[in-house]
Amino acid sequence: MIKKKILVTGGAGFLGSHLCEKLLNQGHEVVCMDNYFTGQKQNVVHLLKNPYFELIRHDVTMPFFIEVDEIFNLACPASPVHYQYNPIKTVKTSVMGAINMLGLAKRIRAKVLQASTSEVYGDPEIHPQTESYWGHVNTIGPRSCYDEGKRVAETLFVNYHKQNKVRIKIIRIFNTYGPRMHPNDGRVVSNFIVQALKGENITIYGEGTQTRSFCYVDDLLEGMVRLMNSREDFTGPVNIGNPGEFTMIELAEKVLKLTGSKSKLIHMPLPTDDPLQRKPDITLAKKELGWEPTIPLEEGLKRTIEYFKTIV
Ligand code: NAD
Ligand code: UDP
């Protein structure tokens, strides 16, 4: 195995911290860069005793200079509550963060992977979503700071590749869950589990008939690392997600069953522009990366519930 030096931006977040861990376990040197907006030192504190792990407080919107072989660009708040808190900053993080990491990759000839999202498809009119679908996004709605920021980031990646020959990879991540999700980030899996464990009402937004496809973190990261290591001329974008599709009512019922909670379901207003349905077509990931998810929702939920039991 070739030992690589790898930069993970947003490395103290939910996905980033698991990624740092996985890369260290594979024998690489990892530099974790984060401004701790939604991530926390707690997520990576157990890695600090590893001499091949380095933690740097830095904002990805500011230029950053380092010598590495690969960059995983994950810095960006991901939950609607967090990314809508300061929408201008969210756009800056996606766009200026992409420019800074691409500029760095160009200068040091590193390979760079962008954590894009199923949100580039917006409220999709085709189902399941394939990579060739251009999306249905409201440019001025409350989700646009995230959706459009991520779309511009993809544009930047593709053009640095075409114009400057930067080696790029774009992963479109569908809803991913697991241990170390922030208990207050407002995402549906963490909300439902925390509510169930505390015996509070389970908050279903709207009728709860909207669907999502939930991927367990270990599966997602396997896909992400395979993409980084994929053949040179495969740039993506590639969907990585679990095609199992569930309504929010079905998710709530599973969480109640697995926690044994007596919490009641209550309905709250559906947020503006909340996508009605979402499910990845993973044909491309299967073909190019030999990847498909292995952890069914119930199994992943059990592991996630065990984690939340230790913190709530
Ligand atoms: P997260 O909020 O836990 O992690 C994001 C990390 O980025 C945090 O540690 C945060 O402090 C850091 N960050 C935010 N702004 C920054 C800035 N300006 N400079 C430096 N660091 C900054 O979210 P996550 O779920 O781990 O998501 C990681 C990445 O994956 C994000 O780019 C997100 O858009 C993408 N993604 C995640 C999902 C999912 O379901 N988890 C789905 C699609 C895309
Ligand atoms: N949702 C819900 N109750 C909650 C939190 C979210 O019903 O307490 C719904 C939300 O309206 C959306 C889905 O769950 O339809 C997924 O929301 P999340 O914020 O996790 O991610 P999104 O895919 O919308 O970015």
Tab-separated table of C-alpha atoms and ligand atoms in Angstrom:
chain	number	residue	atom	x	y	z
A	1	MET	CA	0.000	0.000	0.000
A	2	ILE	CA	1.194	3.545	-0.753
A	3	LYS	CA	0.943	5.781	2.308
A	4	LYS	CA	-0.686	9.049	1.274
A	5	LYS	CA	-1.001	12.472	2.930
A	6	ILE	CA	-4.664	13.376	2.870
A	7	LEU	CA	-6.507	16.596	3.750
A	8	VAL	CA	-10.118	16.282	4.949
A	9	THR	CA	-11.976	19.608	5.134
A	10	GLY	CA	-14.930	19.502	7.488
A	11	GLY	CA	-13.112	16.615	9.152
A	12	ALA	CA	-14.569	17.257	12.606
A	13	GLY	CA	-18.128	16.809	11.362
A	14	PHE	CA	-20.302	13.704	11.218
A	15	LEU	CA	-19.041	12.220	7.933
A	16	GLY	CA	-15.618	13.868	8.104
A	17	SER	CA	-14.710	12.348	11.465
A	18	HIS	CA	-15.596	8.823	10.276
A	19	LEU	CA	-13.626	9.455	7.084
A	20	CYS	CA	-10.511	10.594	9.015
A	21	GLU	CA	-10.774	7.427	11.090
A	22	LYS	CA	-11.144	5.182	8.044
A	23	LEU	CA	-8.180	6.754	6.239
A	24	LEU	CA	-5.961	6.477	9.338
A	25	ASN	CA	-6.995	2.831	9.707
A	26	GLN	CA	-5.915	2.293	6.107
A	27	GLY	CA	-2.453	3.580	7.077
A	28	HIS	CA	-2.556	7.100	5.612
A	29	GLU	CA	-1.542	10.424	7.167
A	30	VAL	CA	-4.552	12.660	7.738
A	31	VAL	CA	-4.850	16.408	8.220
A	32	CYS	CA	-8.289	17.396	9.471
A	33	MET	CA	-9.278	21.006	8.806
A	34	ASP	CA	-12.443	22.451	10.349
A	35	ASN	CA	-13.823	25.724	11.714
A	36	TYR	CA	-16.115	23.863	14.171
A	37	PHE	CA	-19.281	25.549	12.880
A	38	THR	CA	-21.302	22.330	13.059
A	39	GLY	CA	-18.534	19.870	13.842
A	40	GLN	CA	-16.832	19.393	17.169
A	41	LYS	CA	-13.442	18.411	18.533
A	42	GLN	CA	-15.236	15.685	20.463
A	43	ASN	CA	-15.756	13.810	17.171
A	44	VAL	CA	-12.019	13.428	16.566
A	45	VAL	CA	-10.502	13.662	20.040
A	46	HIS	CA	-9.903	9.893	20.065
A	47	LEU	CA	-7.718	10.274	16.945
A	48	LEU	CA	-5.364	12.836	18.495
A	49	LYS	CA	-3.156	10.173	20.055
A	50	ASN	CA	-2.308	8.934	16.550
A	51	PRO	CA	0.926	10.674	15.430
A	52	TYR	CA	-0.257	10.552	11.810
A	53	PHE	CA	-3.320	12.677	12.598
A	54	GLU	CA	-3.248	16.478	12.660
A	55	LEU	CA	-6.094	18.831	13.560
A	56	ILE	CA	-6.169	22.399	12.239
A	57	ARG	CA	-8.764	25.105	12.976
A	58	HIS	CA	-9.318	26.943	9.708
A	59	ASP	CA	-12.186	28.336	7.648
A	60	VAL	CA	-12.275	26.864	4.130
A	61	THR	CA	-13.396	30.234	2.694
A	62	MET	CA	-9.870	31.507	3.438
A	63	PRO	CA	-6.874	30.314	1.364
A	64	PHE	CA	-5.016	27.360	2.858
A	65	PHE	CA	-1.569	26.079	1.944
A	66	ILE	CA	-0.356	22.579	2.624
A	67	GLU	CA	1.361	19.723	0.775
A	68	VAL	CA	-0.882	16.676	0.401
A	69	ASP	CA	-1.626	13.971	-2.177
A	70	GLU	CA	-5.416	14.042	-1.888
A	71	ILE	CA	-8.133	16.397	-0.640
A	72	PHE	CA	-11.623	15.372	0.480
A	73	ASN	CA	-13.663	18.605	0.507
A	74	LEU	CA	-16.486	18.054	3.011
A	75	ALA	CA	-16.566	21.469	4.729
A	76	CYS	CA	-20.166	22.734	4.612
A	77	PRO	CA	-23.086	22.618	7.037
A	78	ALA	CA	-25.386	19.820	5.851
A	79	SER	CA	-28.609	19.978	7.835
A	80	PRO	CA	-31.318	22.419	6.704
A	81	VAL	CA	-31.411	24.076	10.152
A	82	HIS	CA	-27.667	24.719	10.082
A	83	TYR	CA	-27.269	25.752	6.462
A	84	GLN	CA	-30.224	28.157	6.678
A	85	TYR	CA	-28.845	29.806	9.852
A	86	ASN	CA	-26.467	31.987	7.808
A	87	PRO	CA	-27.321	31.441	4.141
A	88	ILE	CA	-24.703	33.861	2.792
A	89	LYS	CA	-21.988	32.041	4.702
A	90	THR	CA	-23.322	28.724	3.356
A	91	VAL	CA	-22.912	29.927	-0.238
A	92	LYS	CA	-19.438	31.272	0.554
A	93	THR	CA	-18.419	27.992	2.148
A	94	SER	CA	-19.475	25.949	-0.884
A	95	VAL	CA	-18.232	28.323	-3.565
A	96	MET	CA	-15.139	29.924	-2.044
A	97	GLY	CA	-14.290	26.645	-0.334
A	98	ALA	CA	-14.375	24.888	-3.719
A	99	ILE	CA	-12.247	27.620	-5.336
A	100	ASN	CA	-9.687	27.452	-2.524
A	101	MET	CA	-9.431	23.668	-2.546
A	102	LEU	CA	-9.291	23.497	-6.345
A	103	GLY	CA	-6.632	26.213	-6.431
A	104	LEU	CA	-4.642	24.297	-3.850
A	105	ALA	CA	-5.080	21.018	-5.772
A	106	LYS	CA	-3.935	22.730	-8.960
A	107	ARG	CA	-0.809	24.182	-7.328
A	108	ILE	CA	0.295	21.006	-5.542
A	109	ARG	CA	-1.110	18.585	-8.169
A	110	ALA	CA	-3.342	16.823	-5.660
A	111	LYS	CA	-6.474	14.851	-6.468
A	112	VAL	CA	-9.583	16.479	-5.005
A	113	LEU	CA	-13.015	15.057	-4.189
A	114	GLN	CA	-16.102	17.212	-3.723
A	115	ALA	CA	-18.862	16.142	-1.322
A	116	SER	CA	-21.855	17.114	-3.447
A	117	THR	CA	-25.407	16.176	-2.643
A	118	SER	CA	-28.712	14.772	-3.862
A	119	GLU	CA	-29.979	18.331	-3.213
A	120	VAL	CA	-28.574	19.282	-6.626
A	121	TYR	CA	-31.695	17.463	-7.917
A	122	GLY	CA	-33.928	19.770	-5.806
A	123	ASP	CA	-37.548	18.594	-5.648
A	124	PRO	CA	-37.036	15.984	-8.363
A	125	GLU	CA	-39.496	15.375	-11.187
A	126	ILE	CA	-37.904	12.086	-12.169
A	127	HIS	CA	-37.698	9.122	-9.881
A	128	PRO	CA	-35.340	7.522	-8.981
A	129	GLN	CA	-32.721	10.181	-9.687
A	130	THR	CA	-29.965	9.396	-12.204
A	131	GLU	CA	-26.801	11.467	-12.562
A	132	SER	CA	-27.983	12.673	-15.986
A	133	TYR	CA	-30.988	14.469	-14.437
A	134	TRP	CA	-30.379	18.252	-14.250
A	135	GLY	CA	-32.599	18.868	-11.257
A	136	HIS	CA	-35.492	21.089	-10.205
A	137	VAL	CA	-34.199	23.729	-7.818
A	138	ASN	CA	-35.788	26.979	-6.652
A	139	THR	CA	-33.010	29.549	-6.957
A	140	ILE	CA	-34.536	31.903	-4.375
A	141	GLY	CA	-36.054	29.525	-1.821
A	142	PRO	CA	-34.750	28.788	1.683
A	143	ARG	CA	-32.805	25.716	0.504
A	144	SER	CA	-31.151	27.533	-2.422
A	145	CYS	CA	-28.095	28.685	-0.436
A	146	TYR	CA	-27.152	25.033	-0.033
A	147	ASP	CA	-28.468	23.624	-3.318
A	148	GLU	CA	-27.096	26.359	-5.576
A	149	GLY	CA	-23.829	26.575	-3.638
A	150	LYS	CA	-23.293	22.854	-4.201
A	151	ARG	CA	-24.303	23.159	-7.861
A	152	VAL	CA	-21.767	25.963	-8.461
A	153	ALA	CA	-19.155	23.878	-6.657
A	154	GLU	CA	-19.778	21.055	-9.158
A	155	THR	CA	-19.437	23.584	-12.007
A	156	LEU	CA	-16.121	24.779	-10.587
A	157	PHE	CA	-14.829	21.239	-10.197
A	158	VAL	CA	-15.702	20.264	-13.760
A	159	ASN	CA	-14.128	23.432	-15.175
A	160	TYR	CA	-10.891	23.195	-13.168
A	161	HIS	CA	-10.675	19.684	-14.563
A	162	LYS	CA	-11.284	20.761	-18.179
A	163	GLN	CA	-9.300	23.994	-18.092
A	164	ASN	CA	-6.480	23.179	-15.669
A	165	LYS	CA	-6.376	19.360	-15.780
A	166	VAL	CA	-7.010	19.127	-12.052
A	167	ARG	CA	-7.830	15.547	-11.078
A	168	ILE	CA	-11.348	15.657	-9.636
A	169	LYS	CA	-14.028	13.352	-8.248
A	170	ILE	CA	-17.624	14.383	-7.490
A	171	ILE	CA	-19.814	12.299	-5.186
A	172	ARG	CA	-23.534	13.072	-4.859
A	173	ILE	CA	-24.375	11.952	-1.345
A	174	PHE	CA	-27.951	10.962	-0.482
A	175	ASN	CA	-29.251	11.237	3.122
A	176	THR	CA	-26.690	9.527	5.336
A	177	TYR	CA	-27.050	8.747	9.029
A	178	GLY	CA	-25.170	7.089	11.859
A	179	PRO	CA	-23.273	7.678	15.104
A	180	ARG	CA	-21.884	11.223	15.657
A	181	MET	CA	-24.767	12.989	13.945
A	182	HIS	CA	-25.307	16.125	15.968
A	183	PRO	CA	-28.308	15.556	18.279
A	184	ASN	CA	-29.614	19.098	17.612
A	185	ASP	CA	-28.968	19.406	13.917
A	186	GLY	CA	-32.616	18.929	13.053
A	187	ARG	CA	-32.126	16.106	10.576
A	188	VAL	CA	-34.881	13.573	10.585
A	189	VAL	CA	-33.025	10.468	11.795
A	190	SER	CA	-31.345	12.226	14.732
A	191	ASN	CA	-34.550	14.123	15.611
A	192	PHE	CA	-36.719	10.980	15.680
A	193	ILE	CA	-34.202	8.931	17.694
A	194	VAL	CA	-33.606	11.680	20.259
A	195	GLN	CA	-37.348	12.302	20.600
A	196	ALA	CA	-38.074	8.580	20.987
A	197	LEU	CA	-35.347	8.084	23.602
A	198	LYS	CA	-36.544	11.103	25.604
A	199	GLY	CA	-40.211	10.067	25.329
A	200	GLU	CA	-41.017	13.340	23.527
A	201	ASN	CA	-43.456	13.697	20.630
A	202	ILE	CA	-42.099	12.614	17.247
A	203	THR	CA	-42.345	15.621	14.914
A	204	ILE	CA	-43.616	14.625	11.484
A	205	TYR	CA	-43.424	17.558	9.066
A	206	GLY	CA	-46.481	17.678	6.790
A	207	GLU	CA	-48.395	14.440	6.200
A	208	GLY	CA	-45.187	12.428	6.515
A	209	THR	CA	-45.742	10.844	3.094
A	210	GLN	CA	-42.617	12.469	1.623
A	211	THR	CA	-39.856	9.917	1.040
A	212	ARG	CA	-36.121	9.720	1.601
A	213	SER	CA	-33.509	6.993	1.110
A	214	PHE	CA	-31.201	6.540	4.077
A	215	CYS	CA	-27.628	5.289	3.772
A	216	TYR	CA	-25.618	4.113	6.768
A	217	VAL	CA	-22.356	6.038	7.242
A	218	ASP	CA	-20.030	3.019	6.781
A	219	ASP	CA	-21.568	2.206	3.401
A	220	LEU	CA	-21.345	5.817	2.280
A	221	LEU	CA	-17.669	6.136	3.192
A	222	GLU	CA	-16.786	2.920	1.413
A	223	GLY	CA	-18.310	4.438	-1.745
A	224	MET	CA	-16.499	7.740	-1.195
A	225	VAL	CA	-13.082	6.144	-0.789
A	226	ARG	CA	-13.659	3.847	-3.772
A	227	LEU	CA	-14.507	6.911	-5.847
A	228	MET	CA	-11.284	8.673	-4.797
A	229	ASN	CA	-9.341	5.560	-5.853
A	230	SER	CA	-11.290	4.959	-9.075
A	231	ARG	CA	-9.706	5.011	-12.540
A	232	GLU	CA	-8.135	8.360	-13.439
A	233	ASP	CA	-10.619	9.343	-16.163
A	234	PHE	CA	-13.716	8.664	-14.043
A	235	THR	CA	-14.649	11.971	-12.416
A	236	GLY	CA	-18.305	11.391	-11.595
A	237	PRO	CA	-20.642	12.884	-10.552
A	238	VAL	CA	-21.790	9.619	-9.061
A	239	ASN	CA	-24.735	8.972	-6.755
A	240	ILE	CA	-23.910	7.206	-3.497
A	241	GLY	CA	-26.895	6.314	-1.376
A	242	ASN	CA	-29.150	3.474	-0.341
A	243	PRO	CA	-32.027	2.939	-2.795
A	244	GLY	CA	-34.344	1.700	-0.017
A	245	GLU	CA	-37.090	4.340	0.059
A	246	PHE	CA	-39.207	5.156	3.124
A	247	THR	CA	-41.865	7.688	4.068
A	248	MET	CA	-41.256	9.740	7.204
A	249	ILE	CA	-44.164	7.895	8.872
A	250	GLU	CA	-42.470	4.567	8.114
A	251	LEU	CA	-39.188	5.881	9.519
A	252	ALA	CA	-40.920	7.073	12.704
A	253	GLU	CA	-42.583	3.667	13.151
A	254	LYS	CA	-39.252	1.860	12.783
A	255	VAL	CA	-37.601	4.154	15.338
A	256	LEU	CA	-40.474	3.587	17.794
A	257	LYS	CA	-40.249	-0.179	17.340
A	258	LEU	CA	-36.468	-0.318	17.754
A	259	THR	CA	-36.364	1.985	20.792
A	260	GLY	CA	-39.506	0.520	22.393
A	261	SER	CA	-40.616	4.118	22.933
A	262	LYS	CA	-44.198	5.167	23.651
A	263	SER	CA	-43.735	8.588	21.999
A	264	LYS	CA	-46.703	9.913	19.987
A	265	LEU	CA	-46.492	11.122	16.378
A	266	ILE	CA	-47.506	14.760	15.940
A	267	HIS	CA	-47.738	16.721	12.703
A	268	MET	CA	-46.017	20.065	12.127
A	269	PRO	CA	-45.952	22.331	9.055
A	270	LEU	CA	-44.005	21.069	6.061
A	271	PRO	CA	-40.962	23.331	5.466
A	272	THR	CA	-40.989	25.375	2.231
A	273	ASP	CA	-39.600	23.520	-0.810
A	274	ASP	CA	-39.210	20.254	1.129
A	275	PRO	CA	-38.596	17.637	-1.613
A	276	LEU	CA	-41.496	15.173	-1.948
A	277	GLN	CA	-39.408	12.180	-2.912
A	278	ARG	CA	-35.803	11.118	-3.173
A	279	LYS	CA	-34.157	7.855	-4.181
A	280	PRO	CA	-30.805	7.291	-5.850
A	281	ASP	CA	-30.314	5.307	-9.025
A	282	ILE	CA	-26.976	3.641	-8.197
A	283	THR	CA	-26.373	1.860	-11.512
A	284	LEU	CA	-23.298	4.002	-12.180
A	285	ALA	CA	-21.754	3.376	-8.738
A	286	LYS	CA	-22.292	-0.370	-9.179
A	287	LYS	CA	-20.655	-0.351	-12.610
A	288	GLU	CA	-17.731	1.995	-11.968
A	289	LEU	CA	-16.975	1.365	-8.303
A	290	GLY	CA	-18.412	-2.116	-7.761
A	291	TRP	CA	-20.245	-0.465	-4.877
A	292	GLU	CA	-23.640	-1.000	-3.344
A	293	PRO	CA	-24.877	-0.548	0.211
A	294	THR	CA	-24.773	-3.520	2.562
A	295	ILE	CA	-26.427	-2.242	5.747
A	296	PRO	CA	-30.238	-2.246	5.786
A	297	LEU	CA	-32.103	0.601	7.500
A	298	GLU	CA	-33.102	-1.409	10.597
A	299	GLU	CA	-29.526	-2.527	11.245
A	300	GLY	CA	-28.149	0.987	10.763
A	301	LEU	CA	-30.847	2.446	12.995
A	302	LYS	CA	-30.010	-0.061	15.752
A	303	ARG	CA	-26.345	1.023	15.695
A	304	THR	CA	-27.311	4.705	15.629
A	305	ILE	CA	-29.761	4.282	18.513
A	306	GLU	CA	-27.007	2.639	20.602
A	307	TYR	CA	-24.843	5.719	20.016
A	308	PHE	CA	-27.587	8.178	20.936
A	309	LYS	CA	-28.300	6.235	24.118
A	310	THR	CA	-24.797	7.208	25.264
A	311	ILE	CA	-25.288	10.945	24.705
A	312	VAL	CA	-28.934	11.840	25.459
B	1	NAD	P1	-21.599	18.177	9.364
B	1	NAD	O1	-22.292	19.482	9.558
B	1	NAD	O2	-21.546	17.223	10.494
B	1	NAD	O3	-20.101	18.397	8.882
B	1	NAD	C1	-19.677	19.524	8.157
B	1	NAD	C2	-18.347	19.972	8.739
B	1	NAD	O4	-17.866	21.102	7.999
B	1	NAD	C3	-18.471	20.425	10.199
B	1	NAD	O5	-17.439	19.853	10.970
B	1	NAD	C4	-18.336	21.931	10.114
B	1	NAD	O6	-17.817	22.526	11.290
B	1	NAD	C5	-17.417	22.082	8.916
B	1	NAD	N1	-17.518	23.401	8.287
B	1	NAD	C6	-18.646	24.069	7.949
B	1	NAD	N2	-18.328	25.251	7.392
B	1	NAD	C7	-16.966	25.294	7.358
B	1	NAD	C8	-16.036	26.272	6.911
B	1	NAD	N3	-16.427	27.434	6.365
B	1	NAD	N4	-14.698	26.007	7.035
B	1	NAD	C9	-14.269	24.841	7.588
B	1	NAD	N5	-15.112	23.894	8.039
B	1	NAD	C10	-16.435	24.135	7.916
B	1	NAD	O7	-22.276	17.486	8.086
B	1	NAD	P2	-22.000	16.079	7.389
B	1	NAD	O8	-23.285	15.360	7.352
B	1	NAD	O9	-20.821	15.433	7.958
B	1	NAD	O10	-21.684	16.539	5.899
B	1	NAD	C11	-20.370	16.548	5.372
B	1	NAD	C12	-20.425	16.919	3.893
B	1	NAD	O11	-21.208	15.970	3.187
B	1	NAD	C13	-21.044	18.292	3.620
B	1	NAD	O12	-20.336	18.922	2.591
B	1	NAD	C14	-22.443	17.955	3.172
B	1	NAD	O13	-22.970	18.932	2.324
B	1	NAD	C15	-22.237	16.632	2.467
B	1	NAD	N6	-23.468	15.827	2.460
B	1	NAD	C16	-23.896	15.187	3.578
B	1	NAD	C17	-25.086	14.469	3.546
B	1	NAD	C18	-25.609	13.709	4.736
B	1	NAD	O14	-26.701	13.140	4.649
B	1	NAD	N7	-24.920	13.619	5.829
B	1	NAD	C19	-25.836	14.429	2.361
B	1	NAD	C20	-25.377	15.115	1.257
B	1	NAD	C21	-24.181	15.807	1.304
B	2	UDP	N1	-38.537	15.810	8.870
B	2	UDP	C1	-39.589	15.476	9.719
B	2	UDP	N2	-39.437	15.695	11.052
B	2	UDP	C2	-38.298	16.187	11.586
B	2	UDP	C3	-37.212	16.506	10.725
B	2	UDP	C4	-37.379	16.313	9.364
B	2	UDP	O1	-40.646	15.014	9.283
B	2	UDP	O2	-38.239	16.332	12.828
B	2	UDP	C5	-38.679	15.548	7.424
B	2	UDP	C6	-38.343	16.731	6.524
B	2	UDP	O3	-39.483	17.545	6.326
B	2	UDP	C7	-37.890	16.034	5.246
B	2	UDP	C8	-37.276	14.722	5.745
B	2	UDP	O4	-37.721	14.557	7.083
B	2	UDP	O5	-39.007	15.720	4.443
B	2	UDP	C9	-35.760	14.735	5.739
B	2	UDP	O6	-35.321	15.898	6.404
B	2	UDP	P1	-33.793	16.190	6.733
B	2	UDP	O7	-33.736	17.550	7.327
B	2	UDP	O8	-33.216	15.065	7.506
B	2	UDP	O9	-33.030	16.163	5.322
B	2	UDP	P2	-33.373	16.707	3.847
B	2	UDP	O10	-33.379	15.478	3.026
B	2	UDP	O11	-34.704	17.386	3.823
B	2	UDP	O12	-32.260	17.635	3.548
